[in-house]
Structure formats: C-alpha cells, structure tokens
C-alpha cells in the first residue's frame, strides 16, 4: 500500500497551479463489481474499483498509488474505512478523508 505519495498529493492539492491528471483507467475484472472515476473539490482525482470478494474498494490515484479499504457498516450509502482512511459514497457523491483532516467532497467524473 502506497500511502505517502497520495498523502503528499492531498496536502499539496491546494497549492497546485496546474490541474491534476485525470483519474487513472482501471479495467473490470471477474472480482470487480464496478469502476467509477471521481474528482474532488481539492483537486484530487482517483478511480474507485468496487470489489466483490473481499467486500472492499480499491482507490487508484493518478500518481500510481493504490489504497484498499474494507467495507464497514453504514446507516446510509457505502462506507469503506481503516483506522486512518475513509471513503464514503452515496449516488454520485462521496467523501474521502485521511486521518483527522476534514473530508474532501468528491463527485463522479463526467
């Protein structure tokens, strides 16, 4: 799991002058239920691959980083989290959070 490069991108997103690269293309596999590209208000983009087994999501970032988060119980929407990361989506909107930082609001890329 490559967390440091993505954390650096998230921290510097507000300082960027050039727009970030597009969310990386990720193909469907037999274990993938859906693949969706997201763009966030802070300039970060990623592709979410929703896995069937284990029930989890893999987030693929433009810098080549990948983060796997297990599905956890949620009252509404689909929530995937570890002790330090959280991805929560419902419909075309999602939030992505690292540690104690405020969550970034993300939307399905058109």
XYZ file of N, CA and C in Angstrom:
330
model
N 0.848 -1.173 0.000
C 0.000 0.000 0.000
C 0.893 1.235 0.000
N 0.681 2.169 -0.940
C 1.478 3.386 -1.034
C 0.661 4.551 -0.526
N 0.836 4.913 0.730
C 0.055 5.988 1.329
C 0.790 7.313 1.256
N 2.089 7.324 1.447
C 2.831 8.581 1.478
C 2.711 9.405 0.209
N 2.893 8.838 -1.008
C 2.768 9.693 -2.188
C 1.394 10.339 -2.293
N 0.328 9.603 -1.982
C -1.001 10.187 -2.076
C -1.208 11.250 -1.011
N -0.699 11.003 0.198
C -0.842 11.997 1.259
C -0.160 13.293 0.856
N 0.970 13.187 0.183
C 1.664 14.387 -0.287
C 0.828 15.108 -1.326
N 0.195 14.358 -2.230
C -0.653 14.977 -3.255
C -1.830 15.683 -2.600
N -2.456 15.035 -1.624
C -3.599 15.637 -0.953
C -3.192 16.914 -0.227
N -2.041 16.894 0.432
C -1.578 18.061 1.157
C -1.206 19.216 0.260
N -0.717 18.919 -0.938
C -0.294 19.969 -1.858
C -1.380 20.386 -2.838
N -2.507 19.707 -2.846
C -3.551 19.988 -3.833
C -3.987 21.448 -3.807
N -4.061 22.034 -2.635
C -4.489 23.430 -2.536
C -3.449 24.384 -3.105
N -2.176 23.961 -3.191
C -1.099 24.819 -3.680
C -0.847 24.647 -5.167
N -1.458 23.669 -5.799
C -1.183 23.389 -7.199
C -1.630 24.523 -8.096
N -0.809 24.788 -9.133
C -1.204 25.766 -10.129
C -1.749 25.070 -11.363
N -1.225 23.888 -11.674
C -1.723 23.123 -12.812
C -2.753 22.123 -12.316
N -3.792 21.836 -13.112
C -4.782 20.856 -12.672
C -4.161 19.473 -12.586
N -4.643 18.628 -11.669
C -4.101 17.278 -11.543
C -4.475 16.452 -12.754
N -3.767 15.351 -12.931
C -4.080 14.452 -14.027
C -5.430 13.800 -13.820
N -5.963 13.232 -14.874
C -7.263 12.563 -14.741
C -7.139 11.306 -13.896
N -8.267 10.829 -13.428
C -8.292 9.584 -12.675
C -7.783 8.473 -13.591
N -6.951 7.574 -13.078
C -6.398 6.525 -13.923
C -7.466 5.537 -14.382
N -7.261 4.985 -15.565
C -8.177 3.976 -16.089
C -7.918 2.662 -15.365
N -8.968 2.032 -14.906
C -8.886 0.745 -14.226
C -9.922 -0.147 -14.874
N -9.512 -1.327 -15.319
C -10.430 -2.224 -16.008
C -11.216 -3.118 -15.070
N -12.332 -3.609 -15.568
C -13.144 -4.560 -14.806
C -12.469 -5.930 -14.806
N -12.569 -6.624 -13.699
C -12.098 -7.997 -13.608
C -13.262 -8.838 -13.103
N -13.059 -10.136 -13.002
C -14.123 -11.014 -12.508
C -14.496 -10.665 -11.072
N -13.590 -10.037 -10.327
C -13.823 -9.713 -8.921
C -14.279 -8.270 -8.719
N -14.471 -7.537 -9.804
C -14.835 -6.126 -9.708
C -16.290 -5.930 -10.091
N -17.053 -5.339 -9.193
C -18.471 -5.081 -9.447
C -18.662 -3.840 -10.314
N -17.879 -2.795 -10.048
C -17.993 -1.538 -10.802
C -16.693 -0.752 -10.657
N -16.436 0.112 -11.649
C -15.286 1.012 -11.622
C -15.802 2.415 -11.914
N -15.511 3.367 -11.010
C -16.050 4.722 -11.132
C -14.934 5.738 -10.893
N -14.828 6.742 -11.771
C -13.841 7.812 -11.605
C -14.459 8.952 -10.803
N -13.696 9.507 -9.856
C -14.138 10.613 -9.009
C -13.169 11.779 -9.124
N -13.699 12.986 -9.011
C -12.904 14.201 -8.898
C -13.343 14.923 -7.639
N -12.381 15.429 -6.867
C -12.691 16.060 -5.583
C -12.484 17.564 -5.638
N -13.152 18.262 -4.734
C -13.084 19.720 -4.673
C -11.678 20.231 -4.405
N -10.824 19.393 -3.815
C -9.450 19.800 -3.527
C -8.494 19.494 -4.672
N -9.016 19.042 -5.813
C -8.197 18.782 -6.989
C -7.722 17.353 -7.135
N -7.931 16.512 -6.149
C -7.511 15.111 -6.224
C -8.507 14.332 -7.078
N -7.982 13.453 -7.919
C -8.850 12.566 -8.694
C -8.374 11.131 -8.496
N -9.313 10.214 -8.538
C -8.993 8.799 -8.367
C -10.083 7.959 -9.002
N -9.768 6.691 -9.193
C -10.732 5.727 -9.693
C -11.011 4.727 -8.582
N -12.284 4.482 -8.321
C -12.689 3.525 -7.292
C -13.123 2.232 -7.966
N -12.473 1.136 -7.605
C -12.846 -0.188 -8.098
C -13.531 -0.908 -6.938
N -14.830 -1.147 -7.085
C -15.613 -1.796 -6.035
C -15.494 -3.307 -6.212
N -14.910 -3.965 -5.210
C -14.624 -5.394 -5.283
C -15.751 -6.220 -4.685
N -15.904 -7.436 -5.219
C -16.925 -8.363 -4.743
C -16.398 -9.157 -3.552
N -15.198 -9.716 -3.699
C -14.628 -10.542 -2.632
C -13.135 -10.277 -2.540
N -12.653 -9.726 -1.452
C -13.424 -9.326 -0.285
C -14.260 -8.087 -0.588
N -15.266 -7.843 0.213
C -16.121 -6.670 0.045
C -15.285 -5.453 0.427
N -14.782 -4.759 -0.592
C -13.851 -3.657 -0.356
C -13.854 -2.735 -1.569
N -13.121 -1.621 -1.437
C -12.912 -0.720 -2.565
C -11.407 -0.497 -2.694
N -10.930 -0.445 -3.931
C -9.546 -0.069 -4.199
C -9.577 1.304 -4.847
N -8.871 2.255 -4.265
C -8.767 3.591 -4.836
C -7.442 3.683 -5.575
N -7.496 4.023 -6.857
C -6.313 4.136 -7.713
C -6.097 5.612 -8.029
N -4.908 6.136 -7.705
C -4.607 7.556 -7.868
C -3.725 7.811 -9.084
N -3.759 9.037 -9.584
C -3.015 9.417 -10.784
C -1.510 9.219 -10.618
N -0.986 9.304 -9.385
C 0.458 9.137 -9.163
C 0.874 7.673 -9.111
N -0.084 6.755 -9.349
C 0.215 5.328 -9.320
C -0.073 4.684 -7.973
N -0.408 5.477 -6.969
C -0.712 4.933 -5.653
C -2.041 4.191 -5.644
N -2.147 3.219 -4.759
C -3.371 2.432 -4.632
C -3.646 2.223 -3.152
N -4.905 2.332 -2.771
C -5.311 2.175 -1.386
C -6.519 1.250 -1.336
N -6.437 0.181 -0.563
C -7.549 -0.756 -0.400
C -8.217 -0.510 0.946
N -9.533 -0.358 0.928
C -10.301 -0.112 2.147
C -11.424 -1.142 2.259
N -11.561 -1.802 3.408
C -12.644 -2.767 3.594
C -13.987 -2.074 3.817
N -15.052 -2.757 3.414
C -16.407 -2.255 3.632
C -16.717 -2.319 5.119
N -17.319 -1.255 5.651
C -17.746 -1.223 7.047
C -19.209 -0.798 7.101
N -19.848 -1.080 8.190
C -21.270 -0.786 8.351
C -21.544 0.716 8.259
N -22.628 1.069 7.564
C -23.044 2.469 7.431
C -24.560 2.538 7.460
N -25.094 3.610 8.036
C -26.538 3.797 8.078
C -27.078 4.129 6.694
N -26.264 4.789 5.875
C -26.691 5.203 4.541
C -25.487 5.233 3.616
N -25.665 4.789 2.388
C -24.569 4.779 1.429
C -23.628 3.619 1.673
N -22.485 3.661 1.008
C -21.466 2.624 1.156
C -20.232 3.248 1.783
N -19.785 2.687 2.890
C -18.646 3.236 3.628
C -17.530 2.202 3.662
N -16.318 2.659 3.375
C -15.126 1.821 3.382
C -14.097 2.545 4.227
N -13.478 1.842 5.185
C -12.589 2.565 6.095
C -11.567 1.659 6.757
N -10.470 2.313 7.152
C -9.475 1.737 8.050
C -9.362 2.723 9.213
N -8.404 2.515 10.080
C -8.218 3.440 11.203
C -7.786 4.828 10.735
N -7.205 4.937 9.531
C -6.665 6.225 9.077
C -7.304 6.798 7.813
N -8.087 6.014 7.090
C -8.682 6.474 5.826
C -10.162 6.119 5.777
N -10.939 6.969 5.101
C -12.364 6.688 4.939
C -12.835 7.181 3.570
N -13.558 6.319 2.864
C -14.215 6.666 1.602
C -15.679 6.305 1.797
N -16.569 7.280 1.611
C -17.990 7.072 1.842
C -18.732 7.630 0.651
N -19.494 6.783 -0.033
C -20.218 7.300 -1.187
C -21.689 6.925 -1.173
N -22.457 7.794 -1.803
C -23.887 7.583 -1.975
C -24.261 8.257 -3.280
N -24.729 7.478 -4.224
C -25.072 8.028 -5.537
C -23.833 8.544 -6.241
N -23.909 9.762 -6.760
C -22.800 10.362 -7.500
C -21.858 11.174 -6.625
N -22.055 11.173 -5.318
C -21.209 11.954 -4.421
C -20.491 11.045 -3.436
N -19.329 11.522 -2.964
C -18.540 10.767 -1.999
C -17.724 11.738 -1.162
N -17.222 11.235 -0.053
C -16.234 11.980 0.727
C -15.031 11.068 0.907
N -13.864 11.692 0.955
C -12.620 10.957 1.186
C -11.859 11.675 2.280
N -11.422 10.918 3.276
C -10.786 11.515 4.448
C -9.531 10.745 4.823
N -8.485 11.507 5.179
C -7.256 10.918 5.702
C -7.061 11.441 7.117
N -6.952 10.537 8.078
C -6.701 10.917 9.466
C -7.725 11.902 9.994
N -7.235 12.924 10.698
C -8.114 13.921 11.306
C -8.432 15.078 10.368
N -7.946 15.025 9.134
C -8.210 16.096 8.170
C -9.696 16.148 7.836
N -10.161 17.322 7.448
C -11.559 17.462 7.011
C -11.759 16.628 5.751
N -12.903 15.967 5.607
C -13.130 15.158 4.414
C -13.257 16.023 3.164
N -12.739 15.503 2.056
C -12.880 16.186 0.763
C -14.168 15.689 0.112
N -14.937 16.593 -0.458
C -16.139 16.222 -1.182
C -15.762 15.881 -2.611
N -16.244 14.747 -3.089
C -15.905 14.261 -4.426
C -17.184 13.937 -5.186
N -17.099 14.014 -6.509
C -18.238 13.685 -7.373
C -17.782 12.803 -8.511
N -18.700 12.003 -9.019
C -18.402 11.155 -10.168
C -17.959 12.062 -11.307
N -16.824 11.707 -11.925
C -16.296 12.496 -13.048
C -17.171 12.268 -14.269
N -17.471 13.336 -14.953
C -18.324 13.250 -16.154
C -17.466 13.179 -17.390
